[in-house]
Coordinates of C-alpha atoms in Angstrom, one line a residue:
Chain E
M1 CA -16.4 14.3 39.0
L2 CA -19.6 16.2 38.0
L3 CA -18.1 19.5 38.2
G4 CA -15.0 18.1 36.6
Q5 CA -17.1 17.1 33.8
R6 CA -18.8 20.4 33.5
L7 CA -15.6 22.1 33.9
S8 CA -14.2 20.6 31.0
Q9 CA -17.0 21.5 28.8
F10 CA -16.1 24.9 29.5
G11 CA -12.5 24.6 28.4
W12 CA -11.4 23.6 31.9
H13 CA -9.4 20.4 32.8
T14 CA -10.2 18.0 35.4
T15 CA -8.0 17.9 38.6
Q16 CA -4.9 15.8 38.7
S17 CA -6.4 13.2 41.0
E18 CA -9.0 12.4 38.4
R19 CA -6.3 11.8 35.9
P20 CA -4.1 9.5 37.7
L21 CA -2.9 7.5 34.6
A22 CA -1.6 10.5 32.8
T23 CA 0.3 11.6 36.1
R24 CA 1.9 8.1 36.4
S25 CA 3.3 8.3 33.1
E26 CA 4.9 11.5 33.4
G27 CA 7.0 10.0 36.0
A28 CA 7.8 6.8 34.0
Q29 CA 9.1 8.7 31.1
G30 CA 11.4 10.8 33.5
Q31 CA 11.8 13.5 31.2
L32 CA 11.3 17.0 32.7
S33 CA 10.0 18.3 29.7
H34 CA 6.9 16.2 29.9
R35 CA 6.4 16.8 33.8
R36 CA 3.5 19.0 32.6
A37 CA 0.7 16.3 33.6
I38 CA -2.1 18.4 33.4
P39 CA -2.5 20.3 30.2
I40 CA -3.4 23.9 30.3
A41 CA -4.7 24.3 27.0
P42 CA -8.5 25.2 27.1
Y43 CA -10.4 22.3 25.6
T44 CA -12.7 24.2 23.3
F45 CA -14.1 21.3 21.5
T46 CA -15.7 18.3 22.4
Y47 CA -16.4 15.5 20.1
K48 CA -17.5 11.8 20.0
A49 CA -15.9 9.1 18.1
F50 CA -15.5 5.3 18.6
G51 CA -17.8 5.6 21.5
L52 CA -15.6 8.0 23.2
T53 CA -15.9 11.8 24.1
L54 CA -12.8 13.7 22.8
S55 CA -11.9 17.0 24.6
S56 CA -9.9 18.8 22.0
A57 CA -7.9 22.0 21.9
L58 CA -7.5 21.4 18.1
A59 CA -10.6 22.0 16.0
L60 CA -11.3 18.6 14.2
P61 CA -14.4 19.8 12.0
E62 CA -14.4 15.9 10.5
L63 CA -15.9 14.8 14.0
L64 CA -19.3 14.9 15.5
P65 CA -19.8 17.3 18.4
T66 CA -21.1 16.2 21.7
T67 CA -21.1 17.0 25.4
G68 CA -20.3 14.8 28.3
A69 CA -17.4 13.3 30.6
T70 CA -14.1 13.2 28.6
D71 CA -12.5 10.0 27.9
V72 CA -9.6 11.3 25.9
H73 CA -8.0 14.8 25.9
I74 CA -6.1 16.1 22.6
Y75 CA -4.0 19.1 23.3
E76 CA -0.7 20.8 22.1
G77 CA 2.1 19.8 24.4
A78 CA 5.6 18.4 24.3
A79 CA 6.1 15.3 22.5
P80 CA 9.6 13.7 22.7
P81 CA 11.7 13.0 19.7
A82 CA 12.0 9.4 20.8
L83 CA 10.7 6.8 23.5
D84 CA 13.2 5.2 25.8
S85 CA 12.9 1.7 24.7
P86 CA 10.2 0.9 22.3
N87 CA 9.2 -2.6 21.2
L88 CA 7.9 -1.4 18.0
R89 CA 9.4 0.9 15.6
K90 CA 8.5 1.9 12.2
I91 CA 9.6 5.0 10.0
F92 CA 6.9 7.0 11.4
Y93 CA 6.1 5.8 14.7
Q94 CA 7.6 4.0 17.6
A95 CA 5.6 2.2 20.6
N96 CA 5.1 0.3 23.6
K97 CA 2.2 -0.8 25.4
N98 CA 1.2 2.6 26.7
R99 CA 3.1 5.1 24.7
W100 CA 3.1 5.4 21.0
L101 CA 4.9 8.3 19.6
M102 CA 4.5 9.6 15.9
T103 CA 7.4 11.7 14.3
A104 CA 6.2 13.3 11.2
E105 CA 7.6 16.7 11.3
H106 CA 8.5 16.8 7.6
I107 CA 5.1 15.7 6.3
A108 CA 2.7 16.7 9.1
G109 CA 4.8 19.2 10.9
A110 CA 4.2 17.7 14.1
R111 CA 5.1 14.9 16.6
F112 CA 2.2 13.1 18.4
L113 CA 2.3 11.1 21.6
V114 CA -0.6 9.0 22.3
R115 CA -0.6 7.9 25.9
E116 CA -2.4 5.2 27.9
G117 CA -5.3 5.5 25.7
R118 CA -6.2 8.8 27.3
E119 CA -4.6 11.6 25.6
I120 CA -3.0 12.9 22.5
V121 CA -0.3 15.3 23.0
V122 CA 0.5 17.1 19.6
E123 CA 3.7 19.2 19.4
R124 CA 3.8 21.4 16.4
T125 CA 7.3 21.9 14.7
S126 CA 5.8 23.8 11.9
A127 CA 2.5 25.4 11.1
D128 CA 1.8 24.5 7.3
H129 CA 0.7 21.0 7.5
D130 CA -2.8 21.2 9.1
D131 CA -4.6 19.2 6.8
V132 CA -1.9 16.4 7.1
L133 CA -1.9 17.0 10.9
R134 CA -5.5 16.3 11.1
L135 CA -5.3 13.2 8.8
F136 CA -2.6 11.5 10.9
L137 CA -4.5 12.4 14.2
L138 CA -7.5 10.8 13.1
G139 CA -5.9 8.2 11.3
S140 CA -2.8 6.5 12.9
C141 CA -3.2 8.3 16.3
M142 CA -6.7 7.3 16.8
G143 CA -5.9 3.7 15.8
A144 CA -3.1 3.7 18.5
L145 CA -5.4 4.9 21.0
L146 CA -7.7 2.3 20.2
F147 CA -5.1 -0.3 20.6
Q148 CA -4.1 1.4 24.0
R149 CA -7.6 1.1 25.2
G150 CA -7.9 -2.5 24.2
T151 CA -10.4 -2.0 21.7
V152 CA -9.7 -4.0 18.2
P153 CA -9.4 -1.4 15.2
L154 CA -10.0 -3.3 12.1
H155 CA -9.2 -1.8 8.7
G156 CA -12.3 -1.5 7.0
T157 CA -15.4 0.6 6.1
A158 CA -18.7 -0.3 8.1
V159 CA -22.3 0.1 7.2
A160 CA -25.2 -0.2 9.8
T161 CA -28.0 -2.6 8.5
K162 CA -31.2 -3.9 10.4
R163 CA -29.4 -7.2 11.0
G164 CA -26.2 -5.4 12.4
A165 CA -22.9 -3.9 11.2
V166 CA -21.2 -5.1 8.1
V167 CA -17.8 -4.3 7.9
I168 CA -16.0 -4.2 4.3
A169 CA -12.4 -4.9 4.6
G170 CA -9.6 -5.8 2.1
G171 CA -6.2 -4.7 1.0
I172 CA -5.1 -1.3 -0.6
G173 CA -7.2 -0.8 -3.8
A174 CA -9.6 -3.6 -2.9
G175 CA -12.6 -1.3 -3.4
K176 CA -13.7 -0.9 0.4
S177 CA -15.0 2.5 0.0
T178 CA -16.6 1.6 -3.4
L179 CA -18.6 -1.3 -2.3
A180 CA -19.4 0.7 1.1
L181 CA -20.6 3.4 -1.0
T182 CA -22.6 1.2 -3.2
L183 CA -24.4 -0.2 -0.2
H184 CA -24.8 3.2 1.2
Q185 CA -26.8 4.2 -1.7
R186 CA -28.9 1.4 -1.2
G187 CA -30.1 3.1 2.2
Y188 CA -27.5 1.9 4.7
P189 CA -26.2 4.5 6.6
I190 CA -22.4 4.5 7.0
L191 CA -21.0 3.7 10.5
A192 CA -17.3 4.0 10.1
D193 CA -14.8 4.8 7.5
D194 CA -11.3 3.2 7.3
I195 CA -11.3 2.3 11.3
S196 CA -14.1 -0.2 12.4
A197 CA -13.4 -0.2 15.9
V198 CA -14.6 -3.5 17.7
N199 CA -15.5 -3.7 21.3
R200 CA -17.4 -6.4 23.1
R201 CA -20.4 -6.2 25.2
T202 CA -20.4 -7.8 28.4
D203 CA -22.3 -11.0 27.1
G204 CA -19.3 -11.0 24.3
T205 CA -21.3 -9.6 21.5
P206 CA -18.8 -7.8 19.3
V207 CA -20.2 -4.1 18.4
I208 CA -18.7 -1.9 15.9
E209 CA -18.5 1.7 17.4
S210 CA -19.5 4.9 15.2
G211 CA -16.7 6.6 13.6
F212 CA -16.7 10.0 11.7
P213 CA -19.3 11.1 9.6
R214 CA -17.4 11.4 6.4
L215 CA -15.9 9.2 3.7
K216 CA -12.5 9.5 2.0
L217 CA -13.1 9.1 -1.4
W218 CA -10.5 9.4 -4.5
A219 CA -11.5 11.5 -7.4
D220 CA -12.3 8.5 -9.6
T221 CA -14.7 6.9 -6.9
C222 CA -16.6 10.4 -6.8
R223 CA -16.7 10.2 -10.8
R224 CA -18.1 6.5 -10.5
F225 CA -21.0 7.8 -8.4
A226 CA -21.5 11.1 -9.9
I227 CA -20.6 12.8 -6.8
E228 CA -19.7 16.4 -7.3
T229 CA -16.3 17.4 -6.0
D230 CA -16.1 21.0 -6.9
D231 CA -17.5 22.0 -3.4
L232 CA -15.9 19.1 -1.4
P233 CA -12.6 19.7 0.7
R234 CA -9.6 17.8 -0.3
I235 CA -8.0 15.7 2.2
R236 CA -4.7 17.5 1.3
P237 CA -4.4 20.3 -1.4
E238 CA -1.9 17.9 -3.2
L239 CA -4.4 15.0 -3.6
E240 CA -7.0 14.2 -5.6
K241 CA -9.0 12.6 -2.4
F242 CA -11.8 14.3 -0.9
H243 CA -13.8 14.4 2.4
Y244 CA -17.3 13.4 1.6
P245 CA -19.5 14.6 4.5
L246 CA -22.4 12.5 5.8
K247 CA -25.3 14.1 6.7
K248 CA -27.8 13.2 9.4
G249 CA -29.3 9.9 8.5
A250 CA -26.5 9.0 6.1
F251 CA -24.4 8.4 9.2
C252 CA -25.2 6.0 12.1
A253 CA -23.9 7.5 15.4
E254 CA -24.6 4.7 17.6
P255 CA -22.7 1.3 17.9
Q256 CA -24.0 -1.7 16.1
P257 CA -23.5 -5.3 17.1
L258 CA -21.0 -6.8 14.3
R259 CA -23.2 -9.1 11.9
A260 CA -20.3 -9.9 9.3
V261 CA -17.1 -8.9 8.0
Y262 CA -16.5 -9.3 4.1
L263 CA -12.9 -9.6 2.8
L264 CA -12.9 -8.0 -0.5
S265 CA -10.3 -9.5 -2.8
P266 CA -9.8 -8.5 -6.3
T267 CA -8.7 -11.7 -8.4
G268 CA -8.1 -12.5 -11.9
S269 CA -9.7 -15.9 -11.7
V270 CA -13.3 -15.1 -11.1
T271 CA -15.5 -13.6 -13.7
R272 CA -18.6 -13.4 -11.2
P273 CA -18.1 -12.5 -7.6
A274 CA -17.5 -15.4 -5.2
F275 CA -18.4 -16.0 -1.6
E276 CA -16.5 -18.1 0.7
P277 CA -17.3 -18.3 4.4
L278 CA -14.3 -18.8 6.3
T279 CA -13.9 -21.1 9.4
G280 CA -11.4 -22.3 12.0
V281 CA -7.7 -21.1 11.4
A282 CA -8.2 -19.4 8.0
K283 CA -11.0 -17.3 9.5
M284 CA -8.7 -16.4 12.6
K285 CA -5.9 -15.6 10.2
E286 CA -7.7 -13.3 8.0
L287 CA -9.2 -11.4 10.8
Q288 CA -5.8 -10.9 12.2
A289 CA -4.6 -9.6 9.1
Q290 CA -7.3 -6.9 9.2
L291 CA -5.9 -4.9 12.1
Y292 CA -5.5 -1.2 11.5
K293 CA -2.3 -0.5 9.7
I294 CA -0.1 -3.1 11.9
P295 CA 0.8 -6.6 11.2
F296 CA -0.6 -8.7 13.9
R297 CA 2.6 -10.5 14.9
E298 CA 3.9 -7.0 15.9
A299 CA 0.8 -5.7 17.5
R300 CA 0.5 -8.8 19.5
Q301 CA 4.1 -8.3 21.1
T302 CA 2.9 -5.0 22.2
W303 CA -0.7 -5.7 23.2
P304 CA -0.6 -9.5 24.0
R305 CA -4.5 -9.4 24.8
L306 CA -5.0 -9.0 20.9
F307 CA -4.7 -12.8 20.3
A308 CA -7.4 -13.5 22.6
D309 CA -9.7 -10.7 21.3
V310 CA -9.2 -11.5 17.9
G311 CA -10.0 -15.3 18.6
A312 CA -13.4 -14.0 20.6
L313 CA -14.1 -12.0 17.6
A314 CA -13.6 -14.8 15.2
R315 CA -16.0 -17.2 17.1
H316 CA -18.9 -14.3 17.2
T317 CA -18.5 -13.2 13.8
R318 CA -19.5 -14.2 10.3
V319 CA -16.4 -13.8 7.9
C320 CA -16.5 -14.3 4.1
L321 CA -13.9 -13.8 1.6
V322 CA -15.3 -12.1 -1.3
E323 CA -13.3 -12.6 -4.6
R324 CA -14.3 -10.1 -7.2
P325 CA -13.3 -10.0 -10.9
K326 CA -10.3 -7.7 -11.3
N327 CA -11.4 -6.6 -14.6
G328 CA -14.9 -4.8 -13.6
F329 CA -16.3 -4.5 -10.4
L330 CA -19.8 -5.6 -10.9
L331 CA -20.9 -3.5 -7.9
N332 CA -24.4 -4.2 -7.9
E333 CA -24.1 -7.9 -8.4
L334 CA -21.7 -7.6 -5.0
A335 CA -24.3 -5.5 -3.2
D336 CA -27.0 -8.0 -4.1
L337 CA -24.7 -11.1 -3.0
I338 CA -24.0 -9.1 0.5
E339 CA -27.8 -8.4 1.0
Q340 CA -28.4 -12.0 0.3
D341 CA -26.0 -13.4 2.5
L342 CA -27.0 -11.0 5.2
A343 CA -30.7 -12.4 4.9
Q344 CA -29.5 -16.0 5.6
Chain Q
M1 CA 20.2 -10.1 4.4
S2 CA 20.5 -7.6 1.7
I3 CA 18.2 -7.1 -1.2
I4 CA 19.1 -8.1 -5.0
W5 CA 17.0 -5.8 -7.4
L6 CA 15.3 -7.3 -10.4
A7 CA 15.5 -4.1 -12.3
S8 CA 14.0 -3.5 -15.6
Y9 CA 11.6 -1.3 -17.8
P10 CA 8.2 -2.6 -17.9
K11 CA 7.5 -5.7 -20.1
S12 CA 11.0 -6.4 -20.6
G13 CA 10.8 -10.1 -18.7
N14 CA 11.0 -9.1 -15.2
T15 CA 8.1 -11.6 -14.5
W16 CA 9.7 -14.3 -16.4
L17 CA 12.7 -14.2 -14.3
R18 CA 10.9 -13.9 -11.2
A19 CA 9.0 -16.8 -12.2
F20 CA 12.2 -18.9 -12.8
L21 CA 13.9 -17.8 -9.8
S22 CA 10.7 -18.6 -7.9
N23 CA 11.0 -22.1 -9.3
Y24 CA 14.6 -22.4 -8.8
L25 CA 14.6 -21.5 -5.1
R26 CA 11.4 -23.6 -4.6
D27 CA 12.6 -26.7 -6.5
G28 CA 9.3 -28.4 -6.2
D29 CA 7.4 -30.8 -8.2
E30 CA 5.1 -28.5 -10.4
P31 CA 5.2 -25.0 -11.3
A32 CA 5.4 -22.1 -8.8
N33 CA 2.0 -20.2 -8.8
I34 CA 2.5 -17.3 -10.6
N35 CA 0.3 -15.4 -8.1
E36 CA 2.8 -16.0 -5.3
L37 CA 5.6 -14.5 -7.2
E38 CA 4.9 -11.3 -5.0
K39 CA 6.3 -12.9 -2.1
M40 CA 9.7 -12.3 -3.5
G41 CA 8.7 -8.4 -3.0
I42 CA 7.6 -5.4 -5.3
A43 CA 9.5 -2.2 -4.6
S44 CA 6.6 -0.1 -5.6
S45 CA 3.8 -1.9 -3.6
H46 CA 1.8 0.1 -1.1
S47 CA 1.4 -2.9 1.3
L48 CA 5.4 -3.1 1.3
F49 CA 5.7 0.7 2.2
E50 CA 3.0 0.6 4.8
R51 CA 4.4 -2.2 6.7
Y52 CA 7.5 -0.3 7.3
A53 CA 6.4 3.0 7.4
G54 CA 3.5 2.6 9.7
V55 CA 1.3 5.3 7.8
E56 CA -1.5 5.1 5.2
S57 CA 0.1 5.7 2.2
S58 CA -2.9 6.9 0.3
D59 CA -2.6 10.0 2.8
L60 CA 1.0 10.7 1.3
T61 CA 2.0 12.3 -2.0
A62 CA 4.2 10.4 -4.3
D63 CA 7.2 12.6 -3.4
E64 CA 6.7 12.1 0.3
I65 CA 6.4 8.2 -0.4
D66 CA 9.9 8.4 -2.4
T67 CA 11.7 10.1 0.4
C68 CA 11.0 7.2 2.9
R69 CA 11.7 4.6 0.3
P70 CA 15.3 4.2 1.0
E71 CA 14.5 3.7 4.7
V72 CA 11.7 1.2 3.8
Y73 CA 14.2 -0.8 1.9
R74 CA 16.9 -0.5 4.7
M75 CA 14.2 -2.0 7.0
L76 CA 13.1 -4.7 4.4
A77 CA 17.0 -5.9 4.1
A78 CA 17.1 -5.9 8.0
A79 CA 14.2 -8.0 8.4
N80 CA 15.1 -10.6 6.1
E81 CA 17.4 -13.8 6.6
D82 CA 17.3 -15.3 3.3
V83 CA 18.5 -13.8 -0.3
H84 CA 15.8 -11.6 -1.3
F85 CA 14.8 -10.6 -4.6
V86 CA 12.7 -7.4 -5.2
K87 CA 11.2 -6.4 -8.6
V88 CA 11.9 -2.9 -9.6
H89 CA 10.6 -0.9 -12.6
D90 CA 11.9 2.5 -11.3
A91 CA 14.8 4.1 -13.0
Y92 CA 17.8 4.3 -10.8
T93 CA 17.1 7.8 -9.4
F94 CA 18.1 10.1 -6.5
L95 CA 16.1 12.1 -4.2
P96 CA 16.3 16.0 -4.2
D97 CA 18.7 15.7 -1.1
G98 CA 21.0 13.5 -3.1
R99 CA 20.3 10.3 -1.6
P100 CA 19.6 7.1 -4.0
L101 CA 16.3 5.6 -3.9
F102 CA 17.8 2.2 -3.6
P103 CA 20.2 2.5 -0.9
A104 CA 23.7 0.8 -0.9
Q105 CA 23.2 -0.5 2.6
A106 CA 20.2 -2.4 1.7
T107 CA 21.6 -3.8 -1.3
Q108 CA 23.5 -6.9 -2.5
G109 CA 23.5 -6.2 -6.2
A110 CA 21.2 -5.6 -9.0
V111 CA 20.0 -7.8 -12.2
Y112 CA 19.2 -5.6 -14.9
I113 CA 16.9 -7.3 -17.7
A114 CA 17.1 -5.2 -21.1
R115 CA 14.8 -5.9 -24.1
N116 CA 14.5 -4.5 -27.6
P117 CA 12.6 -1.5 -27.2
L118 CA 10.6 -2.2 -30.6
D119 CA 9.3 -5.3 -28.8
V120 CA 8.6 -3.5 -25.5
A121 CA 6.7 -1.1 -27.5
V122 CA 4.3 -3.5 -28.8
S123 CA 4.0 -5.4 -25.7
M124 CA 3.6 -2.1 -23.5
R125 CA 1.1 -0.7 -25.8
H126 CA -1.4 -3.8 -24.5
H127 CA -0.1 -3.4 -21.1
M128 CA -0.8 0.1 -20.6
N129 CA -4.1 -0.1 -22.7
D130 CA -2.7 2.7 -25.0
T131 CA -5.1 3.6 -27.5
H132 CA -2.5 3.9 -30.2
I133 CA 1.1 2.6 -30.2
D134 CA 2.2 6.0 -30.9
K135 CA 1.2 7.0 -27.4
T136 CA 3.4 4.2 -26.2
I137 CA 6.4 5.2 -28.4
A138 CA 6.1 8.6 -27.2
R139 CA 5.7 7.6 -23.4
M140 CA 9.1 5.6 -24.1
A141 CA 10.6 8.9 -25.2
N142 CA 9.3 11.0 -22.4
P143 CA 11.9 12.0 -19.5
Q144 CA 8.7 12.4 -17.3
A145 CA 7.2 9.2 -17.8
T146 CA 5.9 7.4 -14.9
L147 CA 4.1 4.3 -13.7
A148 CA 1.2 4.1 -11.7
A149 CA 1.1 7.8 -11.2
S150 CA -2.9 8.4 -11.5
V151 CA -3.7 7.5 -7.7
K152 CA -7.0 6.1 -7.8
C153 CA -9.3 3.2 -6.4
G154 CA -7.8 -0.1 -7.5
N155 CA -4.2 0.9 -7.7
N156 CA -2.1 -1.1 -5.3
Q157 CA 1.2 0.5 -6.5
F158 CA 2.7 3.7 -6.3
R159 CA 4.2 5.9 -8.5
Q160 CA 7.5 5.0 -10.4
K161 CA 9.5 7.2 -12.2
L162 CA 10.7 5.7 -15.5
L163 CA 12.4 8.3 -17.4
T164 CA 12.8 7.4 -21.1
W165 CA 13.6 3.8 -22.1
S166 CA 17.2 4.8 -23.1
E167 CA 17.6 6.8 -19.6
H168 CA 16.1 3.9 -17.9
V169 CA 18.8 1.5 -19.2
R170 CA 21.7 3.9 -18.6
S171 CA 20.5 4.7 -15.1
W172 CA 21.0 1.0 -14.0
L173 CA 24.0 0.3 -16.2
D174 CA 26.2 3.3 -16.8
A175 CA 26.9 5.5 -13.6
S176 CA 29.3 3.6 -11.3
K177 CA 27.2 1.9 -8.7
P178 CA 28.1 1.1 -5.0
F179 CA 27.0 -2.4 -5.9
P180 CA 27.4 -4.8 -8.5
V181 CA 25.0 -4.8 -11.5
H182 CA 24.6 -8.0 -13.8
L183 CA 23.0 -7.4 -17.4
V184 CA 20.8 -10.0 -18.8
R185 CA 19.0 -9.5 -22.2
Y186 CA 15.5 -10.8 -22.7
E187 CA 16.8 -12.1 -26.0
D188 CA 19.4 -14.2 -24.2
M189 CA 17.0 -15.6 -21.8
Q190 CA 15.0 -16.8 -24.9
Q191 CA 17.8 -18.1 -26.9
D192 CA 20.0 -19.9 -24.4
P193 CA 18.0 -19.9 -21.3
R194 CA 20.2 -22.4 -19.5
I195 CA 23.3 -19.8 -19.7
A196 CA 21.4 -16.8 -19.1
F197 CA 19.6 -18.0 -15.8
A198 CA 22.6 -19.8 -14.6
Q199 CA 24.5 -16.4 -14.6
V200 CA 21.7 -14.9 -12.6
V201 CA 21.8 -17.8 -10.1
A202 CA 25.6 -17.7 -9.6
F203 CA 25.4 -13.6 -9.6
A204 CA 22.9 -14.0 -6.8
G205 CA 25.3 -16.4 -4.9
L206 CA 23.3 -19.3 -5.1
P207 CA 24.5 -22.8 -6.1
V208 CA 24.0 -23.5 -9.7
N209 CA 22.6 -27.1 -9.9
D210 CA 21.9 -28.0 -13.6
V211 CA 19.0 -30.3 -12.8
R212 CA 17.3 -27.6 -10.7
L213 CA 18.2 -25.3 -13.3
A214 CA 16.5 -27.1 -16.1
K215 CA 13.3 -27.9 -14.2
A216 CA 12.9 -24.3 -13.3
I217 CA 13.4 -23.1 -16.6
R218 CA 10.8 -25.9 -17.8
F219 CA 8.3 -24.5 -15.1
S220 CA 8.6 -21.1 -16.2
R221 CA 8.2 -21.5 -19.9
F222 CA 6.1 -18.9 -21.6
E223 CA 3.5 -21.3 -22.1
V224 CA 3.2 -22.4 -18.6
L225 CA 2.7 -18.9 -17.2
Q226 CA 0.2 -18.2 -20.0
Q227 CA -1.6 -21.2 -19.1
Q228 CA -1.6 -20.5 -15.5
E229 CA -2.9 -16.8 -16.4
A230 CA -5.9 -18.3 -18.5
E231 CA -6.7 -20.9 -15.5
Q232 CA -6.5 -18.7 -12.4
G233 CA -5.5 -15.0 -13.6
F234 CA -2.6 -13.0 -12.6
R235 CA -2.7 -10.6 -9.8
E236 CA -0.1 -8.2 -11.2
Q237 CA -2.1 -7.7 -14.5
P238 CA -2.9 -4.1 -14.7
G239 CA -6.9 -3.5 -14.3
N240 CA -7.9 -3.6 -18.0
H241 CA -8.7 -6.2 -20.2
A242 CA -5.4 -7.2 -21.7
T243 CA -3.7 -10.5 -20.7
F244 CA -0.3 -10.1 -19.2
F245 CA 1.5 -12.8 -20.8
R246 CA 0.7 -12.2 -24.4
Q247 CA 3.4 -13.2 -26.8
G248 CA 6.6 -13.7 -25.4
Q249 CA 8.6 -13.4 -28.3
A250 CA 11.6 -11.6 -29.7
G251 CA 10.9 -9.9 -33.2
G252 CA 7.3 -9.5 -32.9
W253 CA 7.4 -5.9 -33.7
R254 CA 8.1 -6.8 -37.2
E255 CA 4.5 -7.7 -37.8
V256 CA 3.2 -4.7 -35.8
L257 CA 5.2 -1.4 -36.4
T258 CA 5.3 0.7 -39.6
N259 CA 8.7 1.8 -40.8
E260 CA 7.8 5.3 -39.6
Q261 CA 7.4 4.0 -36.1
V262 CA 10.5 2.2 -36.2
T263 CA 12.4 5.1 -37.4
R264 CA 11.0 7.0 -34.5
I265 CA 11.9 4.6 -31.9
V266 CA 15.6 4.0 -33.4
S267 CA 16.2 7.8 -33.6
A268 CA 15.0 8.3 -29.8
H269 CA 16.9 5.3 -28.5
R270 CA 19.5 4.6 -31.1
D271 CA 23.0 4.7 -28.9
V272 CA 21.6 2.4 -26.4
M273 CA 20.1 0.1 -29.0
R274 CA 23.2 -0.1 -30.7
R275 CA 25.1 -1.0 -27.6
F276 CA 22.6 -4.2 -27.0
G277 CA 22.5 -5.1 -30.8
Y278 CA 19.0 -3.8 -31.0
L279 CA 19.3 -1.9 -34.3
P280 CA 17.3 -3.2 -37.2
E281 CA 19.1 -3.9 -40.4
G282 CA 19.7 -0.8 -42.4
A283 CA 19.3 1.4 -39.3
G284 CA 22.8 0.5 -37.9
D285 CA 25.1 1.6 -40.5
D286 CA 23.7 5.1 -40.8
S287 CA 25.1 8.5 -39.7
G288 CA 24.5 7.2 -35.7
M289 CA 27.0 4.7 -36.4
M290 CA 29.6 7.0 -37.7
N291 CA 29.0 9.4 -34.9
D292 CA 30.1 6.8 -32.6
E293 CA 33.6 6.4 -34.1

């Protein structure tokens, strides 16, 4: 095992017997083209994210480099155009419990097969979409990987506080990143952007795993915080959205116990931010609705234990609905209220 | 079941019609909540798109989103058991590969709501927070005009191509469609709501019940919508300081627009305005009218 670990750092893969899951899955699919159980691509890069060590044949400069035993292999190989009998089907992906296939040839120039929570196979179909390829790899594929591993990925940005991780969740345009950035400017390191992955310790305490040391920010958010965008890489050349790298100290690279989830909701009916701690069914339902990019009802059919996992999460976590006025963000007031709420 | 598109240029009575339909379908003892109209569906909603596409829509360009939209609507139609009304402000357009944005397979029909562009201009200026109404008038004459084009924090809709006001109307009403389109004028909804709304109900294939109809019209009166907005706000209100339900009148333009502005709107949209009886007195009997003969 040790030798295998060391070899993988030097770009060698581990032996077949050490990766039985991947081997078995080849047989299950029954397609000759995917029989290549052990990728031969050299794993040039080793990163850490979500508590996992990722050995990757692709450079993923958004991630933190690390060393150590590999949990997940990312390599170029063959991904089928379709799964045999998916029980979940969307425009861009299809999935069953252990396989998740993303077909994004036209947009990302690739198909992605996420298997058994252990590997992500990337088959390139054209070479011109590397930015999007990485966006999909680090977004949807990573979310699928976490679901397969039994981790609960929430759609939200997390900051680390002395009292534990705080997740800012909410719908599209609710202002998750903007509020997280406001808290960040008050000195709280960012723990995760977009995917807040929840694992549980043996005593049941939920923890948020550390994600990537960057925030994805729209140009108007950068303007609001006087962040100069001239030198920031765009997430794609076509979009006014930037990778904002988090330097050492600005990013928390260790998992943190989950303290609270704040669900941000812009509403016309309030003129001041309003906090409503949720309990019972409402709390459960709201947490279910925060799963990363998949409706709970559908996710549960594919990964049945999610119901119990989210239930356990609800029991251990404070969840607050935070209504903010639609006209005017009142960021500092919101951040004050969150700090007060945390101090309780 | 297939979708019935509720299509209109912005500020033309779409929300009013949706409020009416919500109340009619709901048949409750008090007015439906204006913040729950979205359950009827909004074609340009990011969350609807993501539900069926399965990727983060903010990682995609507006054109890429458009290429997926026909499939999103097919999946939406396939997923629904009941009649399903979906609000649309896009013009009826085609993708570069020739597919229509709104696929016939997903569609039962469309209700198109038209409103006098003179009134639309006044209302839209407030809605878009335009600094001057001339900007709104230019917007309505611009073939490249879009809604929600600037992707930014706080935007829960994606880009919609509007074309010019006239092209918008024509795109839905003129070219032959593989599905039926029912025209309703805002002014008719106002003047004789019982007839206008009953026709929409019948077009949708729903039973027309006079008691329900009267109640739904009462529950969706402008004052009721306005009061609800004042009390609890309106989710679909754009993120500026204007109120969504502002005046709800026909002919309000007379107090706002200068003669010169009226002339500009009329000369940009004369043909379509004439068709709907929207030409103001004095503008109808000029050369434009003669050319038509």
